[in-house]
CSV table of C-alpha atoms and ligand atoms in Angstrom, one decimal:
chain,number,residue,atom,x,y,z
Y,89,MET,CA,9.7,16.7,-201.6
Y,90,LYS,CA,10.8,13.7,-199.5
Y,91,ILE,CA,13.7,15.1,-197.3
Y,92,THR,CA,15.9,13.2,-194.8
Y,93,VAL,CA,18.1,15.0,-192.4
Y,94,ILE,CA,21.1,12.9,-191.4
Y,95,GLY,CA,22.3,14.2,-188.0
Y,96,ALA,CA,19.3,15.8,-186.4
Y,97,GLY,CA,21.1,17.8,-183.7
Y,98,ALA,CA,20.7,21.5,-183.2
Y,99,MET,CA,20.8,22.5,-186.9
Y,100,GLY,CA,19.4,19.3,-188.4
Y,101,SER,CA,16.4,19.4,-186.2
Y,102,LEU,CA,15.8,23.1,-186.9
Y,103,PHE,CA,16.0,22.8,-190.7
Y,104,GLY,CA,14.0,19.5,-190.7
Y,105,ALA,CA,11.2,21.1,-188.5
Y,106,ILE,CA,11.0,24.3,-190.6
Y,107,LEU,CA,10.7,22.2,-193.8
Y,108,ALA,CA,8.1,19.9,-192.2
Y,109,GLU,CA,6.1,22.9,-191.1
Y,110,SER,CA,6.1,24.1,-194.7
Y,111,GLY,CA,4.5,20.8,-195.8
Y,112,GLU,CA,7.5,18.8,-197.0
Y,113,ASP,CA,7.7,15.1,-196.2
Y,114,VAL,CA,10.6,15.1,-193.7
Y,115,ARG,CA,12.4,12.4,-191.7
Y,116,LEU,CA,15.0,13.1,-189.1
Y,117,TYR,CA,17.7,10.4,-188.8
Y,118,ASP,CA,19.9,10.5,-185.7
Y,119,ILE,CA,21.8,7.8,-183.8
Y,120,TRP,CA,20.9,9.6,-180.5
Y,121,GLU,CA,17.9,7.4,-179.5
Y,122,GLU,CA,16.7,9.4,-176.5
Y,123,HIS,CA,16.4,12.5,-178.7
Y,124,VAL,CA,14.5,10.5,-181.5
Y,125,LYS,CA,12.1,9.1,-178.9
Y,126,ALA,CA,11.4,12.5,-177.4
Y,127,ILE,CA,10.6,14.0,-180.8
Y,128,ASN,CA,8.3,11.1,-181.7
Y,129,GLU,CA,6.5,11.2,-178.4
Y,130,LYS,CA,5.9,15.0,-177.9
Y,131,GLY,CA,7.2,16.7,-181.1
Y,132,LEU,CA,10.3,18.8,-181.4
Y,133,ASP,CA,10.3,21.9,-179.0
Y,134,ILE,CA,11.9,24.9,-180.6
Y,135,GLU,CA,12.6,27.9,-178.5
Y,136,LEU,CA,12.8,31.2,-180.3
Y,137,ASN,CA,13.0,34.6,-178.6
Y,138,GLY,CA,11.8,33.2,-175.3
Y,139,LYS,CA,8.8,31.4,-176.8
Y,140,THR,CA,8.6,27.7,-177.4
Y,141,ARG,CA,6.6,25.9,-180.1
Y,142,SER,CA,6.2,22.2,-180.7
Y,143,VAL,CA,6.7,20.8,-184.2
Y,144,SER,CA,5.5,17.4,-185.3
Y,145,VAL,CA,8.1,15.6,-187.4
Y,146,ASN,CA,9.0,12.0,-187.9
Y,147,ALA,CA,12.3,10.9,-186.4
Y,148,THR,CA,14.1,7.6,-186.4
Y,149,SER,CA,17.4,5.8,-185.6
Y,150,ASP,CA,16.7,3.0,-188.0
Y,151,LYS,CA,17.7,4.0,-191.5
Y,152,ARG,CA,15.7,1.0,-193.0
Y,153,GLN,CA,12.5,2.8,-192.0
Y,154,ILE,CA,13.3,5.8,-194.2
Y,155,GLY,CA,13.2,4.5,-197.8
Y,156,LYS,CA,14.1,6.5,-201.0
Y,157,THR,CA,14.7,10.2,-200.5
Y,158,ASP,CA,14.8,13.1,-202.9
Y,159,LEU,CA,17.1,15.2,-200.8
Y,160,ALA,CA,19.4,14.1,-197.9
Y,161,ILE,CA,20.7,17.0,-195.8
Y,162,ILE,CA,23.8,16.1,-193.9
Y,163,PHE,CA,24.0,18.0,-190.6
Y,164,VAL,CA,26.3,15.8,-188.5
Y,165,LYS,CA,29.6,17.3,-187.2
Y,166,SER,CA,32.4,17.1,-189.7
Y,167,THR,CA,34.0,14.2,-187.7
Y,168,GLN,CA,31.0,12.0,-188.6
Y,169,THR,CA,30.7,13.0,-192.3
Y,170,VAL,CA,32.1,9.6,-193.6
Y,171,ASP,CA,29.3,7.7,-191.9
Y,172,ALA,CA,26.6,10.2,-192.9
Y,173,ALA,CA,27.7,10.2,-196.6
Y,174,ARG,CA,27.4,6.4,-196.8
Y,175,ILE,CA,23.9,6.6,-195.4
Y,176,ALA,CA,23.0,9.5,-197.7
Y,177,SER,CA,24.2,7.4,-200.7
Y,178,GLU,CA,21.9,4.5,-199.8
Y,179,LEU,CA,18.9,6.9,-199.3
Y,180,VAL,CA,19.2,9.0,-202.5
Y,181,GLY,CA,20.0,6.1,-204.9
Y,182,ASN,CA,20.7,7.2,-208.4
Y,183,SER,CA,18.4,10.2,-208.6
Y,184,GLY,CA,18.3,12.2,-205.3
Y,185,PHE,CA,20.5,15.0,-204.2
Y,186,VAL,CA,22.8,15.3,-201.1
Y,187,LEU,CA,23.2,18.8,-199.5
Y,188,THR,CA,25.8,19.7,-196.9
Y,189,LEU,CA,25.6,22.9,-194.9
Y,190,GLN,CA,28.2,21.8,-192.4
Y,191,ASN,CA,31.0,24.1,-191.3
Y,192,GLY,CA,34.6,23.5,-192.3
Y,193,MET,CA,36.5,22.3,-195.3
Y,194,GLY,CA,36.4,18.8,-196.7
Y,195,ASN,CA,32.8,17.7,-196.1
Y,196,ALA,CA,31.8,17.8,-199.8
Y,197,ASP,CA,35.1,16.0,-200.7
Y,198,ILE,CA,34.2,13.2,-198.3
Y,199,ILE,CA,30.7,12.9,-199.8
Y,200,ASP,CA,32.2,13.0,-203.3
Y,201,GLU,CA,33.9,9.7,-202.5
Y,202,VAL,CA,30.6,7.8,-202.3
Y,203,ILE,CA,28.2,9.9,-204.4
Y,204,ASP,CA,28.2,11.1,-208.0
Y,205,PRO,CA,29.5,14.7,-207.7
Y,206,GLY,CA,26.8,15.9,-210.0
Y,207,ARG,CA,24.3,15.2,-207.2
Y,208,ILE,CA,26.2,17.0,-204.4
Y,209,ILE,CA,25.1,20.4,-203.3
Y,210,ALA,CA,27.2,22.3,-200.8
Y,211,GLY,CA,26.8,25.6,-199.0
Y,212,THR,CA,26.7,27.7,-195.9
Y,213,THR,CA,24.0,29.0,-193.6
Y,214,SER,CA,23.8,31.9,-191.2
Y,215,TYR,CA,21.1,30.1,-189.2
Y,216,GLY,CA,22.2,29.3,-185.7
Y,217,ALA,CA,20.9,26.7,-183.2
Y,218,THR,CA,21.7,25.2,-179.8
Y,219,MET,CA,20.8,21.8,-178.5
Y,220,LEU,CA,18.9,22.2,-175.2
Y,221,GLY,CA,18.3,18.5,-174.5
Y,222,PRO,CA,16.4,15.5,-176.0
Y,223,GLY,CA,13.6,16.8,-178.3
Y,224,SER,CA,14.5,20.4,-177.5
Y,225,ILE,CA,16.5,23.1,-179.3
Y,226,ARG,CA,17.0,26.8,-179.4
Y,227,HIS,CA,16.7,28.7,-182.7
Y,228,ALA,CA,19.5,31.1,-182.0
Y,229,GLY,CA,19.9,33.0,-185.3
Y,230,THR,CA,18.5,33.5,-188.8
Y,231,GLY,CA,20.3,34.6,-191.9
Y,232,PRO,CA,21.0,33.8,-195.5
Y,233,THR,CA,21.7,30.3,-196.8
Y,234,VAL,CA,23.8,30.1,-199.9
Y,235,ILE,CA,24.1,26.8,-201.9
Y,236,GLY,CA,25.7,25.7,-205.2
Y,237,MET,CA,26.4,22.5,-207.1
Y,238,TRP,CA,29.8,21.1,-205.9
Y,239,THR,CA,30.8,20.6,-209.5
Y,240,GLY,CA,29.9,24.2,-210.4
Y,241,ILE,CA,27.7,22.8,-213.2
Y,242,GLN,CA,24.1,23.9,-212.6
Y,243,LYS,CA,21.2,21.3,-212.6
Y,244,THR,CA,17.5,21.9,-212.6
Y,245,GLY,CA,17.3,19.9,-209.3
Y,246,ILE,CA,19.0,22.6,-207.3
Y,247,ALA,CA,16.5,25.2,-208.4
Y,248,LYS,CA,13.7,23.0,-207.1
Y,249,ILE,CA,15.5,22.6,-203.8
Y,250,THR,CA,16.1,26.4,-203.5
Y,251,ASP,CA,12.4,26.9,-204.1
Y,252,VAL,CA,11.4,24.4,-201.4
Y,253,PHE,CA,13.8,26.2,-198.9
Y,254,ASN,CA,12.5,29.7,-199.8
Y,255,LYS,CA,8.9,28.5,-199.6
Y,256,ALA,CA,9.6,27.3,-196.1
Y,257,GLY,CA,11.1,30.8,-195.2
Y,258,ILE,CA,14.7,29.7,-195.2
Y,259,VAL,CA,16.0,32.5,-197.5
Y,260,THR,CA,18.3,30.7,-199.9
Y,261,GLU,CA,20.4,31.9,-202.9
Y,262,THR,CA,22.1,29.7,-205.5
Y,263,VAL,CA,25.6,30.6,-206.6
Y,264,ASP,CA,28.0,29.1,-209.2
Y,265,ASP,CA,31.2,29.3,-207.1
Y,266,VAL,CA,30.2,27.7,-203.9
Y,267,ARG,CA,33.8,26.9,-202.9
Y,268,SER,CA,34.5,30.6,-202.4
Y,269,VAL,CA,31.4,30.8,-200.2
Y,270,ILE,CA,32.5,27.9,-198.1
Y,271,TRP,CA,36.0,29.4,-197.8
Y,272,GLY,CA,34.5,32.7,-196.7
Y,273,LYS,CA,32.8,31.0,-193.7
Y,274,LEU,CA,35.9,28.9,-193.0
Y,275,LEU,CA,38.0,32.0,-192.7
Y,276,VAL,CA,35.6,33.4,-190.0
Y,277,ASN,CA,35.8,30.0,-188.1
Y,278,VAL,CA,39.6,30.0,-188.5
Y,279,GLY,CA,39.9,33.4,-186.8
Y,280,ILE,CA,37.4,32.7,-184.0
Y,281,ASN,CA,36.8,29.1,-183.1
Y,282,ALA,CA,40.1,27.6,-181.9
Y,283,ILE,CA,41.1,30.8,-180.0
Y,284,THR,CA,37.8,30.9,-178.1
Y,285,ALA,CA,37.9,27.1,-177.5
Y,286,LEU,CA,41.4,27.2,-176.0
Y,287,THR,CA,40.9,30.3,-173.8
Y,288,GLY,CA,37.3,29.9,-172.6
Y,289,ILE,CA,36.4,33.4,-173.8
Y,290,LYS,CA,33.3,34.5,-175.7
Y,291,ASN,CA,33.7,35.7,-179.3
Y,292,GLY,CA,33.8,39.4,-178.7
Y,293,ARG,CA,36.7,39.1,-176.2
Y,294,ILE,CA,39.0,38.4,-179.2
Y,295,LEU,CA,38.8,42.1,-179.9
Y,296,ASP,CA,39.4,43.3,-176.4
Y,297,LEU,CA,43.1,42.4,-176.1
Y,298,ALA,CA,45.7,43.4,-178.7
Y,299,ALA,CA,47.5,40.1,-178.4
Y,300,THR,CA,44.3,38.0,-179.0
Y,301,LYS,CA,43.3,40.2,-181.9
Y,302,ALA,CA,46.8,39.8,-183.4
Y,303,LEU,CA,46.6,36.0,-183.0
Y,304,SER,CA,43.3,35.9,-184.8
Y,305,CYS,CA,44.6,38.2,-187.6
Y,306,ALA,CA,47.7,36.0,-188.0
Y,307,ALA,CA,45.6,32.8,-188.3
Y,308,VAL,CA,43.3,34.4,-190.9
Y,309,GLU,CA,46.2,35.9,-192.9
Y,310,GLU,CA,47.9,32.5,-193.2
Y,311,ALA,CA,44.6,30.9,-194.3
Y,312,LEU,CA,44.1,33.7,-196.9
Y,313,GLU,CA,47.5,32.9,-198.4
Y,314,VAL,CA,46.4,29.2,-198.8
Y,315,ALA,CA,43.1,30.3,-200.3
Y,316,ARG,CA,44.7,32.6,-202.8
Y,317,ALA,CA,47.3,30.0,-203.8
Y,318,GLN,CA,44.4,27.6,-204.6
Y,319,GLY,CA,42.8,30.3,-206.8
Y,320,VAL,CA,39.9,30.8,-204.4
Y,321,LYS,CA,38.3,34.3,-204.6
Y,322,VAL,CA,38.6,35.9,-201.2
Y,323,SER,CA,37.8,39.4,-200.1
Y,324,ASP,CA,40.6,41.9,-199.3
Y,325,ASN,CA,38.6,42.9,-196.2
Y,326,THR,CA,38.5,39.3,-194.8
Y,327,VAL,CA,40.2,40.1,-191.5
Y,328,GLU,CA,37.9,43.1,-190.9
Y,329,HIS,CA,34.9,40.9,-191.7
Y,330,VAL,CA,36.1,38.3,-189.2
Y,331,PHE,CA,36.4,41.0,-186.5
Y,332,GLN,CA,32.9,42.3,-187.5
Y,333,VAL,CA,31.5,38.8,-186.9
Y,334,ALA,CA,33.3,38.6,-183.6
Y,335,GLU,CA,31.7,41.9,-182.6
Y,336,ALA,CA,28.2,40.9,-183.9
Y,337,THR,CA,28.4,37.6,-181.9
Y,338,ARG,CA,30.3,39.3,-179.0
Y,339,ASN,CA,28.3,37.4,-176.3
Y,340,ASN,CA,28.2,34.0,-178.0
Y,341,ARG,CA,30.5,31.1,-177.2
Y,342,SER,CA,31.7,29.6,-180.6
Y,343,SER,CA,30.5,26.1,-181.5
Y,344,MET,CA,34.1,24.8,-180.9
Y,345,GLY,CA,34.1,26.6,-177.5
Y,346,GLN,CA,30.8,24.8,-176.7
Y,347,ASP,CA,32.3,21.5,-177.8
Y,348,VAL,CA,35.3,21.9,-175.5
Y,349,ASP,CA,33.0,23.1,-172.6
Y,350,ASN,CA,31.0,19.9,-173.0
Y,351,LYS,CA,34.1,17.7,-173.5
Y,352,ARG,CA,33.0,16.7,-177.1
Y,353,GLN,CA,35.3,16.2,-180.1
Y,354,THR,CA,35.6,19.4,-182.0
Y,355,GLU,CA,35.6,20.2,-185.8
Y,356,ILE,CA,39.3,21.4,-185.5
Y,357,SER,CA,40.5,19.1,-188.3
Y,358,ALA,CA,38.0,20.6,-190.7
Y,359,ILE,CA,38.8,24.2,-189.7
Y,360,ASN,CA,42.4,25.2,-188.7
Y,361,GLY,CA,43.5,21.7,-189.4
Y,362,ALA,CA,42.2,21.9,-192.9
Y,363,ILE,CA,44.4,25.0,-193.5
Y,364,VAL,CA,47.4,23.0,-192.3
Y,365,LYS,CA,46.6,20.1,-194.6
Y,366,GLU,CA,46.0,22.4,-197.6
Y,367,ALA,CA,49.2,24.3,-196.8
Y,368,GLN,CA,51.2,21.1,-196.7
Y,369,LYS,CA,50.0,20.2,-200.2
Y,370,LEU,CA,51.2,23.6,-201.4
Y,371,GLY,CA,54.5,23.4,-199.6
Y,372,VAL,CA,53.9,26.5,-197.5
Y,373,THR,CA,54.1,26.7,-193.7
Y,374,VAL,CA,51.2,28.0,-191.5
Y,375,PRO,CA,52.7,27.9,-188.0
Y,376,VAL,CA,49.8,29.8,-186.3
Y,377,ASN,CA,47.2,27.4,-187.6
Y,378,GLN,CA,49.5,24.4,-186.9
Y,379,THR,CA,49.9,25.5,-183.3
Y,380,LEU,CA,46.2,26.2,-182.7
Y,381,THR,CA,45.3,22.8,-184.2
Y,382,ALA,CA,47.9,20.9,-182.1
Y,383,LEU,CA,46.6,22.7,-178.9
Y,384,VAL,CA,43.0,21.9,-179.6
Y,385,GLU,CA,43.9,18.3,-180.5
Y,386,THR,CA,45.8,18.0,-177.3
Y,387,LEU,CA,42.9,19.4,-175.3
Y,388,GLN,CA,40.3,17.1,-176.7
Y,389,ALA,CA,42.6,14.0,-176.4
Y,390,HIS,CA,42.8,14.6,-172.6
Y,391,TYR,CA,39.3,15.3,-171.5
Y,392,GLU,CA,38.6,13.8,-168.1
C,426,LIG,P1,25.0,18.8,-183.1
C,426,LIG,O1,26.1,18.1,-182.4
C,426,LIG,O2,23.9,19.5,-182.4
C,426,LIG,O3,24.3,17.7,-184.1
C,426,LIG,C1,24.9,16.7,-184.7
C,426,LIG,C2,24.0,15.5,-184.6
C,426,LIG,O4,24.5,14.4,-185.4
C,426,LIG,C3,23.9,14.9,-183.1
C,426,LIG,O5,22.5,14.9,-182.7
C,426,LIG,C4,24.4,13.5,-183.2
C,426,LIG,O6,23.7,12.5,-182.4
C,426,LIG,C5,24.2,13.2,-184.7
C,426,LIG,N1,25.1,12.1,-185.3
C,426,LIG,C6,26.4,11.8,-185.0
C,426,LIG,N2,26.8,10.8,-185.7
C,426,LIG,C7,25.8,10.4,-186.5
C,426,LIG,C8,25.6,9.4,-187.5
C,426,LIG,N3,26.6,8.6,-187.8
C,426,LIG,N4,24.4,9.3,-188.1
C,426,LIG,C9,23.4,10.2,-187.7
C,426,LIG,N5,23.5,11.1,-186.8
C,426,LIG,C10,24.6,11.3,-186.2
C,426,LIG,O7,25.7,19.8,-184.2
C,426,LIG,P2,25.1,21.1,-184.9
C,426,LIG,O8,25.5,22.3,-184.0
C,426,LIG,O9,23.7,20.9,-185.3
C,426,LIG,O10,26.1,21.2,-186.1
C,426,LIG,C11,26.0,20.4,-187.3
C,426,LIG,C12,26.9,21.0,-188.4
C,426,LIG,O11,26.4,22.3,-188.7
C,426,LIG,C13,28.3,21.2,-188.0
C,426,LIG,O12,29.2,21.1,-189.1
C,426,LIG,C14,28.4,22.7,-187.5
C,426,LIG,O13,29.6,23.3,-187.6
C,426,LIG,C15,27.4,23.3,-188.6
C,426,LIG,N6,26.7,24.5,-188.2
C,426,LIG,C16,26.2,24.7,-186.9
C,426,LIG,C17,25.6,25.9,-186.5
C,426,LIG,C18,25.0,26.1,-185.2
C,426,LIG,O14,24.6,27.2,-184.9
C,426,LIG,N7,24.9,25.0,-184.3
C,426,LIG,C19,25.5,26.9,-187.5
C,426,LIG,C20,26.0,26.7,-188.8
C,426,LIG,C21,26.6,25.5,-189.1
């Protein structure tokens, strides 16, 4: 299968490399030219459990070099989804599929504006990766990937893509109701990311102080109300689940935390900010999420 990864940062490079190792015809597309050059010159270095392997995979910053693609995987940060969706649309033409495994809410809706919704696949992944430098990433975690047609109407194409992922060792399951799955991951990010980004703490520290735990719980409870009002199926144990994830990732800095540490724009508008936007549509107030969003927006607007 000809696969193009749009946004070959930590996650895009990892997925692209694993699929290339399994024999798929993979192109990595990224606007970061130094990273592209390093991959083409010496391969992509992947560090896993202290050992590094080099994977040979084609990378480019020139989309004209790519040509028609069966599957475009969007792995830019959510702030760049508009651009990535336009490129994906050119690459897949009228027959290929576009897959987003990005975090946050709203990515598939943005893709939906330029691509026939019947060819959009969305989902979540429990894989984790960190960018170490040009041509070099750390594979930080492995776990299930769950995907589904954005329209909820199954097509044979998704079964083929699921097979390709599983053959490559990326354990992937297809579901009918992918929106609930995306909400499930969003709720975890709502309870962890902004709080850790604003305070500089690692994920597990949320559980160590009653005030921080209560803040996380309040943000998630507000988001749960919005989800339920939209008819999304959410678990009654969501807050407990968020705390379990914080404990399991106790020593990790969240992705939003890392963005703030590196003075990069965060995905706040697709996470707590998305809860605020959805709540406004429903006419309900979500003061905790509104405050967390405003504070992260303030922080990132004033990086030195
Ligand atoms: P990243 O910042 O490492 O990679 C994003 C890449 O996109 C960068 O290399 C950047 O140069 C590139 N890019 C930006 N604009 C572009 C454009 N217009 N065209 C092409 N490339 C462009 O980010 P990441 O950590 O890989 O995360 C990507 C997405 O996956 C995010 O939504 C994130 O929340 C999600 N995610 C990340 C992890 C993780 O462990 N890192 C895990 C699950 C999901």
